[in-house]
Coordinates of C-alpha atoms and ligand atoms in Angstrom, one line a residue:
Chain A
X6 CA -40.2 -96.8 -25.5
X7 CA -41.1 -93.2 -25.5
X8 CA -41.4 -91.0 -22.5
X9 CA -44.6 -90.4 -20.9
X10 CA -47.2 -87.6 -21.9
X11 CA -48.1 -84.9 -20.0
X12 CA -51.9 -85.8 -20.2
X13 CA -51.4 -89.9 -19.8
X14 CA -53.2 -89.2 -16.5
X15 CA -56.1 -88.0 -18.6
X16 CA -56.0 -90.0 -21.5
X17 CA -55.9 -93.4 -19.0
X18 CA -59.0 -92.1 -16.8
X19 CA -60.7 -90.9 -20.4
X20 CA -59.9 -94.9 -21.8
X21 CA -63.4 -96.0 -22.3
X22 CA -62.8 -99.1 -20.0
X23 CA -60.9 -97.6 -17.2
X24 CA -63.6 -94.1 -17.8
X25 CA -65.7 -93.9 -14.0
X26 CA -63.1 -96.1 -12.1
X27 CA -62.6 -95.1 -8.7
X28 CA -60.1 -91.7 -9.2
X29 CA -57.9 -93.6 -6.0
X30 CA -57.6 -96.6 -8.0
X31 CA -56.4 -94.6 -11.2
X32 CA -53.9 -92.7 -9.5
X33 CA -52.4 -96.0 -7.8
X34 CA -51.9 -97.5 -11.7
X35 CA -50.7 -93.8 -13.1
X36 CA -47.3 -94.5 -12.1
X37 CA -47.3 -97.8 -13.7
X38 CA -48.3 -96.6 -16.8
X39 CA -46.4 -95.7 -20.3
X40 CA -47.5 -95.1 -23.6
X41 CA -46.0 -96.8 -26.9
X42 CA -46.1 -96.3 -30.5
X43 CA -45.9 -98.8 -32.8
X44 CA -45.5 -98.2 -36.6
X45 CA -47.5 -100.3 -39.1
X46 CA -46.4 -103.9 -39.1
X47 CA -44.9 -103.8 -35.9
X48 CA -45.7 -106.7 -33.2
X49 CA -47.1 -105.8 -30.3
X50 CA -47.1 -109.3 -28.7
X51 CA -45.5 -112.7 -29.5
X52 CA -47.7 -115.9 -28.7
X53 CA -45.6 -117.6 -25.9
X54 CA -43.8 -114.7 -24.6
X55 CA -44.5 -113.1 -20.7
X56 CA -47.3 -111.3 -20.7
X57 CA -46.2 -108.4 -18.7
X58 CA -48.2 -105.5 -19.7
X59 CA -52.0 -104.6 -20.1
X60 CA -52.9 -102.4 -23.6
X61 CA -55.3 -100.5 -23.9
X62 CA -55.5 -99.0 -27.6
X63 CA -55.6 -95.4 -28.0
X64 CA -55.0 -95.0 -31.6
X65 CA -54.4 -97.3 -34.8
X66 CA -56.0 -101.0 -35.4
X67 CA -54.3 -104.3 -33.7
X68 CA -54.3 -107.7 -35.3
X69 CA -54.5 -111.0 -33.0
X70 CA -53.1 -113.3 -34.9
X71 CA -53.5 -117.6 -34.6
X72 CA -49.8 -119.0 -36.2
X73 CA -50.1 -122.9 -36.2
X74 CA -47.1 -125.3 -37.7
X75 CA -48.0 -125.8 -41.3
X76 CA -50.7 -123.1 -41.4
X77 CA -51.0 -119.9 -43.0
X78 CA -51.3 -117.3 -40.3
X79 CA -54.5 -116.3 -39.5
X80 CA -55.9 -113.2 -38.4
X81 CA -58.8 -113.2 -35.7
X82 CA -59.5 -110.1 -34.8
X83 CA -59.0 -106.7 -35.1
X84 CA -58.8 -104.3 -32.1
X85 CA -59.0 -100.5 -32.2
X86 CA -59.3 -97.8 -30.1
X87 CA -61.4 -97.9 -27.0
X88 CA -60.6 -101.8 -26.8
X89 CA -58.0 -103.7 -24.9
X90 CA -55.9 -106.3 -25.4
X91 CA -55.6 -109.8 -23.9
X92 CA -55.9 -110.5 -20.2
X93 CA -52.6 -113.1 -19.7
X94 CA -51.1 -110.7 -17.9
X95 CA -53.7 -110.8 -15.3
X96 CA -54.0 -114.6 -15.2
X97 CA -51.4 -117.2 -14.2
X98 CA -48.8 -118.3 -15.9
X99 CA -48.7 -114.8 -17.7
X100 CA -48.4 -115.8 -21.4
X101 CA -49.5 -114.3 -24.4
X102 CA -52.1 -117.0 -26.4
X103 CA -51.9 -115.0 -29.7
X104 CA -49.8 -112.4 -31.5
X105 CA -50.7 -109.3 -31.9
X106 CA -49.4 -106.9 -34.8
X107 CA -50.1 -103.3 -35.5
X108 CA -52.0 -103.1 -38.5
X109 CA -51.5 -99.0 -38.8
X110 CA -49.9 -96.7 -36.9
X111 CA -50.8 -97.2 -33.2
X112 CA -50.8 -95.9 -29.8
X113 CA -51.3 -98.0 -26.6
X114 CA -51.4 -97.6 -23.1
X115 CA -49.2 -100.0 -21.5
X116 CA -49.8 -100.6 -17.8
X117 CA -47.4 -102.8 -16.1
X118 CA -48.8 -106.3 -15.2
X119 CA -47.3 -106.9 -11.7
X120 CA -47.8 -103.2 -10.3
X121 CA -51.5 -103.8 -11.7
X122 CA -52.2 -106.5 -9.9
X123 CA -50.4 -105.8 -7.0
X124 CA -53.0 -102.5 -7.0
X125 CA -55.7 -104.9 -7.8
X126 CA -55.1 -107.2 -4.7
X127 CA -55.2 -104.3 -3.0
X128 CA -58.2 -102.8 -3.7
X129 CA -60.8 -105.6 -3.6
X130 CA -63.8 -103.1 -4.1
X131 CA -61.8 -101.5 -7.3
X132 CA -60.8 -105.3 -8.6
X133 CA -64.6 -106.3 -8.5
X134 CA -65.3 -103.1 -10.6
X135 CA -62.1 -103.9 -12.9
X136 CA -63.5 -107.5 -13.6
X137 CA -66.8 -105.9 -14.4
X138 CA -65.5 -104.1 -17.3
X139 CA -63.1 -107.6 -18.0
X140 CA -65.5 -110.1 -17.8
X141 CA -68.1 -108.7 -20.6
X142 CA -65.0 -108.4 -23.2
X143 CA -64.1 -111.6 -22.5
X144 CA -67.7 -112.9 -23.2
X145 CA -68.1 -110.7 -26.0
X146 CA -64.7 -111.9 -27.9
X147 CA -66.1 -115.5 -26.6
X148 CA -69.3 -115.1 -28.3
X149 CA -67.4 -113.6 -31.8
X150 CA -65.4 -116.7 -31.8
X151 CA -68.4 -119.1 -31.0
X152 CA -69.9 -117.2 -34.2
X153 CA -67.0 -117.5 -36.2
X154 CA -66.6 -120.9 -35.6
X155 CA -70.4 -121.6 -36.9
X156 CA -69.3 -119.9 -40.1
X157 CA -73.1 -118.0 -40.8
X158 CA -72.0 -117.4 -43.8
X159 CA -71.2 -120.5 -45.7
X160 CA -74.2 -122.4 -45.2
Chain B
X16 CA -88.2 -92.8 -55.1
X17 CA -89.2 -96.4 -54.0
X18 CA -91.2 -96.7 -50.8
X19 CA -92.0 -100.0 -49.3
X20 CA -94.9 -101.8 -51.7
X21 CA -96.0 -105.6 -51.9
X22 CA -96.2 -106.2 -55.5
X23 CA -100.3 -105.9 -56.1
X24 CA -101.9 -109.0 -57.4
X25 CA -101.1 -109.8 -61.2
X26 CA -98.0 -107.5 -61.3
X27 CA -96.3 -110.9 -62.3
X28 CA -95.6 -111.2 -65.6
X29 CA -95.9 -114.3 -68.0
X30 CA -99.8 -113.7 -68.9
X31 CA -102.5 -115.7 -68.1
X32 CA -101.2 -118.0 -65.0
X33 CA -99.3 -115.9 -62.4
X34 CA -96.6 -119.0 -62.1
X35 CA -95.6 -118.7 -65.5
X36 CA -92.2 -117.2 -66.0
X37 CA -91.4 -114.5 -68.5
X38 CA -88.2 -115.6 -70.9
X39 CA -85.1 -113.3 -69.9
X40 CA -82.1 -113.0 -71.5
X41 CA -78.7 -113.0 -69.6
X42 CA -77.2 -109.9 -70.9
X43 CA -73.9 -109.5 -68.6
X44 CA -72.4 -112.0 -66.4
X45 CA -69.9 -110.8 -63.8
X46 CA -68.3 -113.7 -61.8
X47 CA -68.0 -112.3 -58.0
X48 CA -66.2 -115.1 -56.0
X49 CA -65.8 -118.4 -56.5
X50 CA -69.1 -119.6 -56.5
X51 CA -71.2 -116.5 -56.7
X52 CA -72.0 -114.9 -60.2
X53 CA -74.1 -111.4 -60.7
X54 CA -76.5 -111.6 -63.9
X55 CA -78.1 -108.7 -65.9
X56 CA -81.3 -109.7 -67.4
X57 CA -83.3 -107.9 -70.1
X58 CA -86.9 -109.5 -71.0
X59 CA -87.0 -111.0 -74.4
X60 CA -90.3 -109.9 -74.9
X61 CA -90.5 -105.7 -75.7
X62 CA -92.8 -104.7 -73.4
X63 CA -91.0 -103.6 -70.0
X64 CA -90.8 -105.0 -67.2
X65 CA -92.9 -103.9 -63.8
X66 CA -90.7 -101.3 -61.5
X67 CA -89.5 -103.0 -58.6
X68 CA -88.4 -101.0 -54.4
X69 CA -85.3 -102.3 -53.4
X70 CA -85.8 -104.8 -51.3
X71 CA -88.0 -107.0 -53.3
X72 CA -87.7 -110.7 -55.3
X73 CA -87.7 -112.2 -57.9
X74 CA -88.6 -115.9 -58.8
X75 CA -85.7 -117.1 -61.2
X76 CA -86.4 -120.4 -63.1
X77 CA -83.6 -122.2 -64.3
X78 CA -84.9 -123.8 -67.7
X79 CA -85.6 -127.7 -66.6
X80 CA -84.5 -127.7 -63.2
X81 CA -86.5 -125.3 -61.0
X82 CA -86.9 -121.6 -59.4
X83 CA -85.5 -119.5 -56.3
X84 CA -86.3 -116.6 -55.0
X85 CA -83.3 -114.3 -55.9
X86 CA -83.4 -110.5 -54.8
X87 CA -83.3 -107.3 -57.1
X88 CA -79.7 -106.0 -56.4
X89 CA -79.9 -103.6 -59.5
X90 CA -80.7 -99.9 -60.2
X91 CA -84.6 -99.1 -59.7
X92 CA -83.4 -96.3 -62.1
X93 CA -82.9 -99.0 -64.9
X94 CA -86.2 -99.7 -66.9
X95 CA -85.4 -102.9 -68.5
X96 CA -82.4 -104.0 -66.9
X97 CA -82.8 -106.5 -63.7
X98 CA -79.6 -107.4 -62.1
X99 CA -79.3 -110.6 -59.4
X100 CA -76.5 -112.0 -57.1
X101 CA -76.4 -115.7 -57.1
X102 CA -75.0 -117.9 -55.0
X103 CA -74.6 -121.2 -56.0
X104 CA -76.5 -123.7 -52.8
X105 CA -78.3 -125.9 -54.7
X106 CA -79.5 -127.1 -58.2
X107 CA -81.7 -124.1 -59.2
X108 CA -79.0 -121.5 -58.2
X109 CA -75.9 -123.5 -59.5
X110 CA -77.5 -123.4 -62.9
X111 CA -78.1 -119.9 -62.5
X112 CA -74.8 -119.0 -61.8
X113 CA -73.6 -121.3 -64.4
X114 CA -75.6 -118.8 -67.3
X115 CA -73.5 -117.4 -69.9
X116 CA -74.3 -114.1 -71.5
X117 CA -76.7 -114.7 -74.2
X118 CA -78.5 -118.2 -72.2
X119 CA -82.8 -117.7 -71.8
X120 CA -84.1 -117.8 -68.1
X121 CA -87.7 -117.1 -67.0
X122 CA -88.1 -114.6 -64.2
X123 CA -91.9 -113.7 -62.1
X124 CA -92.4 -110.7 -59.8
X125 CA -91.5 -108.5 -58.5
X126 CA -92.8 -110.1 -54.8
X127 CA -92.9 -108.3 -51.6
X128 CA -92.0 -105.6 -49.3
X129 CA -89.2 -103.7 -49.8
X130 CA -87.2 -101.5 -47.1
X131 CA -89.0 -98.4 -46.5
X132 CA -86.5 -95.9 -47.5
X133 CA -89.0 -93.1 -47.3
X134 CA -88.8 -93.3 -44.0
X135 CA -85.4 -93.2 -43.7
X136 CA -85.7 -89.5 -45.5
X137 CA -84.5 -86.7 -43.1
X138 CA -83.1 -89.6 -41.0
X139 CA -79.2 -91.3 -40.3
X140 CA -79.3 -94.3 -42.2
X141 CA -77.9 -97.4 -41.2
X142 CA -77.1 -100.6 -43.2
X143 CA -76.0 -103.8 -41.2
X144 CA -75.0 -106.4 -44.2
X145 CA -73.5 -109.9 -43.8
X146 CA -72.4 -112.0 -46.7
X147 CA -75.1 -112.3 -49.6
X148 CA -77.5 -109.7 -47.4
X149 CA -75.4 -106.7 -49.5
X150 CA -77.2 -107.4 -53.0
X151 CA -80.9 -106.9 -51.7
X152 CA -79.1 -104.1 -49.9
X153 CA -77.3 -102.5 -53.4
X154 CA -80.5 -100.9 -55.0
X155 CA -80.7 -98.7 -51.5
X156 CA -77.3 -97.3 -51.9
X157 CA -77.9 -96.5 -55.6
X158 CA -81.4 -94.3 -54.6
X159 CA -79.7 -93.1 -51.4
X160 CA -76.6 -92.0 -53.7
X161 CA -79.3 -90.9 -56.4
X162 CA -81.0 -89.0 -53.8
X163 CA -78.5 -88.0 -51.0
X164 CA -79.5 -84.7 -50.0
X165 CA -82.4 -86.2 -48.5
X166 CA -80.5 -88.5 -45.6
X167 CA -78.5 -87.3 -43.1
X168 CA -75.3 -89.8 -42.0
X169 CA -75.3 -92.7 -44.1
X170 CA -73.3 -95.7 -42.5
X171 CA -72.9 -98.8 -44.0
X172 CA -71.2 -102.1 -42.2
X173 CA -70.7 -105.0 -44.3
X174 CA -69.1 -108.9 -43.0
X175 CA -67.9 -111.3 -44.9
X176 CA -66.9 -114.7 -43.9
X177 CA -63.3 -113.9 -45.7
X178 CA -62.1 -111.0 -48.1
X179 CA -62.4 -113.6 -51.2
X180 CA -66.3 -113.4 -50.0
X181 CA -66.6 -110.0 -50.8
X182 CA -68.9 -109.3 -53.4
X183 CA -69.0 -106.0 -55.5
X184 CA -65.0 -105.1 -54.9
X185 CA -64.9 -102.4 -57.0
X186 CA -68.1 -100.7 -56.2
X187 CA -67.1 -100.7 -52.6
X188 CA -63.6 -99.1 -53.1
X189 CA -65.5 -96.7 -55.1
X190 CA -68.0 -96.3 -51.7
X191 CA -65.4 -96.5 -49.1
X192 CA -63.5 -93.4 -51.0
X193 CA -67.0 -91.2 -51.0
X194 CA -67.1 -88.5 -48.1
X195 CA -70.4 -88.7 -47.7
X196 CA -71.1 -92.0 -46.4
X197 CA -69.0 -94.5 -44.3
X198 CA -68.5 -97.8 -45.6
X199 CA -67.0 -100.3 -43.1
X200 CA -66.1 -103.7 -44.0
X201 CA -65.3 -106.8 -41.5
X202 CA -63.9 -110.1 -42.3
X203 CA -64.8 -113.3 -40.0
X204 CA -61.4 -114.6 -40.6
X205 CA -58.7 -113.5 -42.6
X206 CA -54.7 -113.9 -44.2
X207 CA -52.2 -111.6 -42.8
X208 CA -52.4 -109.7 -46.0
X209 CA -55.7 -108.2 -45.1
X210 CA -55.3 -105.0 -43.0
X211 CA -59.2 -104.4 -42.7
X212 CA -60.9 -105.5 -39.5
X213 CA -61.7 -108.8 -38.6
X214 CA -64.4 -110.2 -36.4
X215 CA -68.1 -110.0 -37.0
X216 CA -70.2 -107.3 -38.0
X217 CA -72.3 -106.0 -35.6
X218 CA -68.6 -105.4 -33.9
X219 CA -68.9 -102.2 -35.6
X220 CA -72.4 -101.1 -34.4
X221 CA -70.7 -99.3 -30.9
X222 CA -67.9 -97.3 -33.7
X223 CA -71.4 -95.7 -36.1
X224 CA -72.1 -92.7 -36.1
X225 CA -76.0 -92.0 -35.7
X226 CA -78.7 -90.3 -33.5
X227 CA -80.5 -92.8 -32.0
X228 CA -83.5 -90.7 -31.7
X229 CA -83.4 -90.0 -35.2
X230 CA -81.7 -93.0 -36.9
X231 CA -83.4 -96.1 -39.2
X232 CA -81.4 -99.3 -39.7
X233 CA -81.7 -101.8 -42.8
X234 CA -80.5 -105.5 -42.0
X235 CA -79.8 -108.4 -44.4
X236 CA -77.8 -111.1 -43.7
X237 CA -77.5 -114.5 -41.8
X238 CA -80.5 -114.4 -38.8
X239 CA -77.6 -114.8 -35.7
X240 CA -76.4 -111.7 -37.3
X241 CA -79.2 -109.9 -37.8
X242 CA -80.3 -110.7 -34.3
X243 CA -77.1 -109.9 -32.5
X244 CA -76.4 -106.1 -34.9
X245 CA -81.0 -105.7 -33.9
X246 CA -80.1 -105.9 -29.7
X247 CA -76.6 -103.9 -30.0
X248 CA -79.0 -101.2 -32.1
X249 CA -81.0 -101.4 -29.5
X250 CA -78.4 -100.9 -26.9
X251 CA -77.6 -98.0 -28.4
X252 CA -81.2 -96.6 -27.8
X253 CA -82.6 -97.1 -30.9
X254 CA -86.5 -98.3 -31.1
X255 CA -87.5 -101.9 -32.2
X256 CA -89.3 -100.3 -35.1
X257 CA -86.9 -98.2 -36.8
X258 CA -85.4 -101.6 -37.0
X259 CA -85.5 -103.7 -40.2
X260 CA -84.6 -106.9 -41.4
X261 CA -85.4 -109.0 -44.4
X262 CA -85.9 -112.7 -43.4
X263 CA -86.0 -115.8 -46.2
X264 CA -88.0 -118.6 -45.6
X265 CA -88.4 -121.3 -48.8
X266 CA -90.6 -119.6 -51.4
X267 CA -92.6 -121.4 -53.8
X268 CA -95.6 -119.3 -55.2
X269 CA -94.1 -116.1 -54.4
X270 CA -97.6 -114.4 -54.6
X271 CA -99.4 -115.5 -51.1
X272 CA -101.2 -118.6 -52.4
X273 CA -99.1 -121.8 -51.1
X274 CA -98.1 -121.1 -47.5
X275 CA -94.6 -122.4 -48.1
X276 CA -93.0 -119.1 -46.5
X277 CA -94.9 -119.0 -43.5
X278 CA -92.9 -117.2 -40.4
X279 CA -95.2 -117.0 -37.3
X280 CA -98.1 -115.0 -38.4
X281 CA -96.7 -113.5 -41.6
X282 CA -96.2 -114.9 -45.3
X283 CA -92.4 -113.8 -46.0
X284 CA -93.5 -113.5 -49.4
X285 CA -96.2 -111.0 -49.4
X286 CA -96.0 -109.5 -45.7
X287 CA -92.1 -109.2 -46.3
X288 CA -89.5 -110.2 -46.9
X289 CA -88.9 -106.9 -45.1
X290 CA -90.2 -106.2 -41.8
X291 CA -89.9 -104.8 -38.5
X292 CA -87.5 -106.1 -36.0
X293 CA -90.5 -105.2 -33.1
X294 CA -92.8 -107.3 -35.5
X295 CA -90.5 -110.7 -36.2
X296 CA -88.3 -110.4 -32.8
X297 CA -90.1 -112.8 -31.0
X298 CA -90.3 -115.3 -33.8
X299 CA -86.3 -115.8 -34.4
X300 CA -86.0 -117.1 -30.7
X301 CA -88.5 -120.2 -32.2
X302 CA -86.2 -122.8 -33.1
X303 CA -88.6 -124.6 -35.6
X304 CA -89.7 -121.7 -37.6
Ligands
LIG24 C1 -86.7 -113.3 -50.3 C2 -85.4 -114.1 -50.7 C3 -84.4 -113.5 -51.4 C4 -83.2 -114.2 -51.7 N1 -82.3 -113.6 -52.4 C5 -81.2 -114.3 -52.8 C6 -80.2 -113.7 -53.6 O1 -80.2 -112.5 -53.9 N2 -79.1 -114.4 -54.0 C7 -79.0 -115.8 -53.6 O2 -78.0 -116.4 -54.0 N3 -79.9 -116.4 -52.9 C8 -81.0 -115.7 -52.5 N4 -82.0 -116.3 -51.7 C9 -81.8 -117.7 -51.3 C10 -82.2 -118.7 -52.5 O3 -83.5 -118.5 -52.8 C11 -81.9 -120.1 -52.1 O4 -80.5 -120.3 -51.9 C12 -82.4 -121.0 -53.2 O5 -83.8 -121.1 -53.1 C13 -81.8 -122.4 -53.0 O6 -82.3 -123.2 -54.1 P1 -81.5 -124.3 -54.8 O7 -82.5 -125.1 -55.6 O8 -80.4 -123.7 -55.5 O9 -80.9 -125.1 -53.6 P2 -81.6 -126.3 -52.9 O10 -81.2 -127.5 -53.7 O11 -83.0 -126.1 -52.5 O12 -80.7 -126.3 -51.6 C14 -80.9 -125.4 -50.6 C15 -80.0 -125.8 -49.4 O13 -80.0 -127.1 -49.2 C16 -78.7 -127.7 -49.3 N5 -78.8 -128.9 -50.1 C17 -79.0 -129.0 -51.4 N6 -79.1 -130.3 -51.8 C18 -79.0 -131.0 -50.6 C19 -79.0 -132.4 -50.3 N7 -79.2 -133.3 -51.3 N8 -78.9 -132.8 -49.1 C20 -78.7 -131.9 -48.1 N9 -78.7 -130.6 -48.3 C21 -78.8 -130.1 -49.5 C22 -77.9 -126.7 -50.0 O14 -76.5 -126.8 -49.6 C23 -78.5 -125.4 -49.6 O15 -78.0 -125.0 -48.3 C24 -83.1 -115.6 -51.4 C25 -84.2 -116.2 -50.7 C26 -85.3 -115.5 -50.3 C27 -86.4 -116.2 -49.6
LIG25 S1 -94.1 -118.5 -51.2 FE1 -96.2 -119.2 -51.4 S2 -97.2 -118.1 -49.8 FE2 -95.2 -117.3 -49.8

């Protein structure tokens, strides 16, 4: 883990889905927050492990990867900068669903799970405006796989 | 430089009856994935063939068995030469995919409307491409290359249901290492040996660069991805008619006559297959057309 940047205060209030958020709110998560490089090939997160951080990307491309007994690994989707990743850290029992590997060299945000929600519990006006920006990237990547699953192309 | 034109009546070849096919020899055979080939025809006959726009059809007859429409996905630059993408779906085009270099085929048209590249002159030009929507898309890039002082930013995003799907390898290598246009490619799924994006295409329509204001798009692909990359266009601020796609439908005549294309109130093949998004938009909601 590196120490933080200088400007991590205003490269997390410039992060394209924190970008508008209550300046209170982003100064109550600041603290909580570190930024990670990861070099190509690296994992980010393991399928099973506590989830304990939120990422948001800032640089480089992430791979969520599907690993099933007897399967080839599969890759899902690719996240880059602007995007996040996952949401377990927010939900109960705080697990990752799917590894994630760099697939270049990348920078993240890493906010710490606990301290976020903690901040989030406390802030109901701020948590409603969080899920706002949540719930329509969970609906998007829901509607991706719903595509992917009809495979468009092999009809 | 093509501009959008339906083929005008008798531009078919094949004399007297416009279903007749003209005899075309396979001249090149490149096999693309597993069950998609690319063809080079040259007509048997010396005369030359009709010019074609990008965008536009031909009917392919596959000696005893039947025809399919199949788009142009050669140079408009080459004469004599007509190049298609086949992929094998059925009887007709799993014989045509099955031609060796050398084997006869007949071939009418050119039929329909192409994309209007003139319009795109002076403009960003965007492609949106999913699976076999890149070969009536390929004749575009070879004018826009050909002609590339007249378009500003040229962006291309191309999905493929996995990177054995991809058609043209090479040739997009060769694009993605240009500087003067982007070339983006997403897989729907892939191995852990592919370090290109996965997901779906119109995934990359937030990432283009373009001025909305000043910006036409070209779409070819599956219809769920042509409407999903059309609205996030349209998110972006672009106008419903600077939008295009190119929708199939079963052809038959090709020409206008037999009604077998029908899409709301236009014949795919003579009123398209290229049109604008503001024009079909409401029609792709209908489940039954
Ligand atoms: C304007 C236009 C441009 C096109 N351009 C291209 C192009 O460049 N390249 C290209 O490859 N295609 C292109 N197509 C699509 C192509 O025309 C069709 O794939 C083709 O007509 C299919 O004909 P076929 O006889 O091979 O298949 P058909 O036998 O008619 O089968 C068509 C579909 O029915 C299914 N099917 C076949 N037999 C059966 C059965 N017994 N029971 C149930 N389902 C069955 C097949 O899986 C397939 O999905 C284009 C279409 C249009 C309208
Ligand atoms: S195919 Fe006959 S009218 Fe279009």
């Amino acid at each position: 883990m590196r120490s933080p940047k200088p400007d991590l205060r205003g490269e997390l209030r410039e992060h394209p889905f924190l970008r508008g958020m209550d300046p209170g709110f982003l100064q109550a998560i600041e603290g909580a927050t570190q930024e990670r490089s990861f070099g190509t090939g690296d994992p980010l997160i393991r399928e099973g492990e506590a989830a304990k951080e939120m990422l948001l990307v800032q640089q480089g491309k992430i791979g969520l990867e599907l690993v099933a007994p007897d399967r080839p690994r599969l890759s899902l989707l690719t996240v880059g900068p602007g995007e996040i990743v996952g949401w377990s850290w927010l939900i109960p029992p705080h697990i990752w669903l799917s590894d994630g590997r760099a697939l270049k060299p990348t920078r993240v945000l890493a906010i710490d799970g606990a301290s976020l929600r903690a901040v989030l519990e406390d802030r109901p006006k701020d948590a409603y405006q969080f899920m706002l920006r949540l719930v329509p990237v969970i609906s998007r990547r829901l509607q991706i796989a719903r595509i992917q699953v009809m495979d468009i192309h092999g009809v | 430089m093509g501009s959008e034109t339906a083929a005008p009546p008798g531009s078919h070849e094949g004399g007297a009856s416009p279903w007749a096919p003209a005899p075309y020899r396979v001249v090149e055979r490149a096999q693309e994935t597993a069950d998609t080939a690319t063809l080079a025809l040259e007509p048997v006959e010396p005369a030359p063939p009709p010019g074609f726009v990008p965008g536009q059809f031909h009917m392919l007859y596959a000696p005893d068995i039947g025809e399919a429409a199949i788009s142009i996905s050669g140079a408009p630059s080459d004469p004599r030469r007509r190049v298609h993408t086949i992929r094998s779906a059925g009887r007709v085009t799993d014989a045509l995919t099955r031609a060796r270099v050398g084997d006869v085929v007949g071939l009418r048209g050119p039929y329909g409307r192409g994309w209007p590249l003139r319009e795109a002159e002076g403009k960003d030009l965007l492609l949106v491409v999913g699976g076999l929507g890149l070969p009536p898309l390929r004749p575009v890039l070879y004018e826009v290359l050909a002609h590339r002082d007249r378009f500003r930013r040229v962006e291309i995003a191309y999905g493929a249901r996995t990177p054995k799907d991809l058609v043209y390898y090479d040739e997009i290598q060769a694009w993605r290492a240009r500087k003067d246009l982007r070339f983006q490619v997403t897989v729907d799924r892939a191995g852990v040996d592919w370090y290109g994006d996965v997901g779906i295409v119109s995934q990359r329509i937030p990432d283009m660069r373009f001025d909305p204001s000043s910006a036409v798009a070209f779409l070819c692909g599956p219809e769920i991805m042509m409407r999903g990359s059309a609205q996030a266009l349209v998110d972006r601020g672009m106008s419903r008619s600077s939008v295009y796609v190119s929708m199939e439908r079963n052809m038959k005549c090709g020409f206008g006559q037999c009604g077998h294309c029908q899409f709301g109130p236009y014949l795919l093949c003579r009123d398209g297959p290229v049109l604008p998004y503001s024009s079909v938009e409401r029609y792709f909601a209908l489940r039954e057309l």
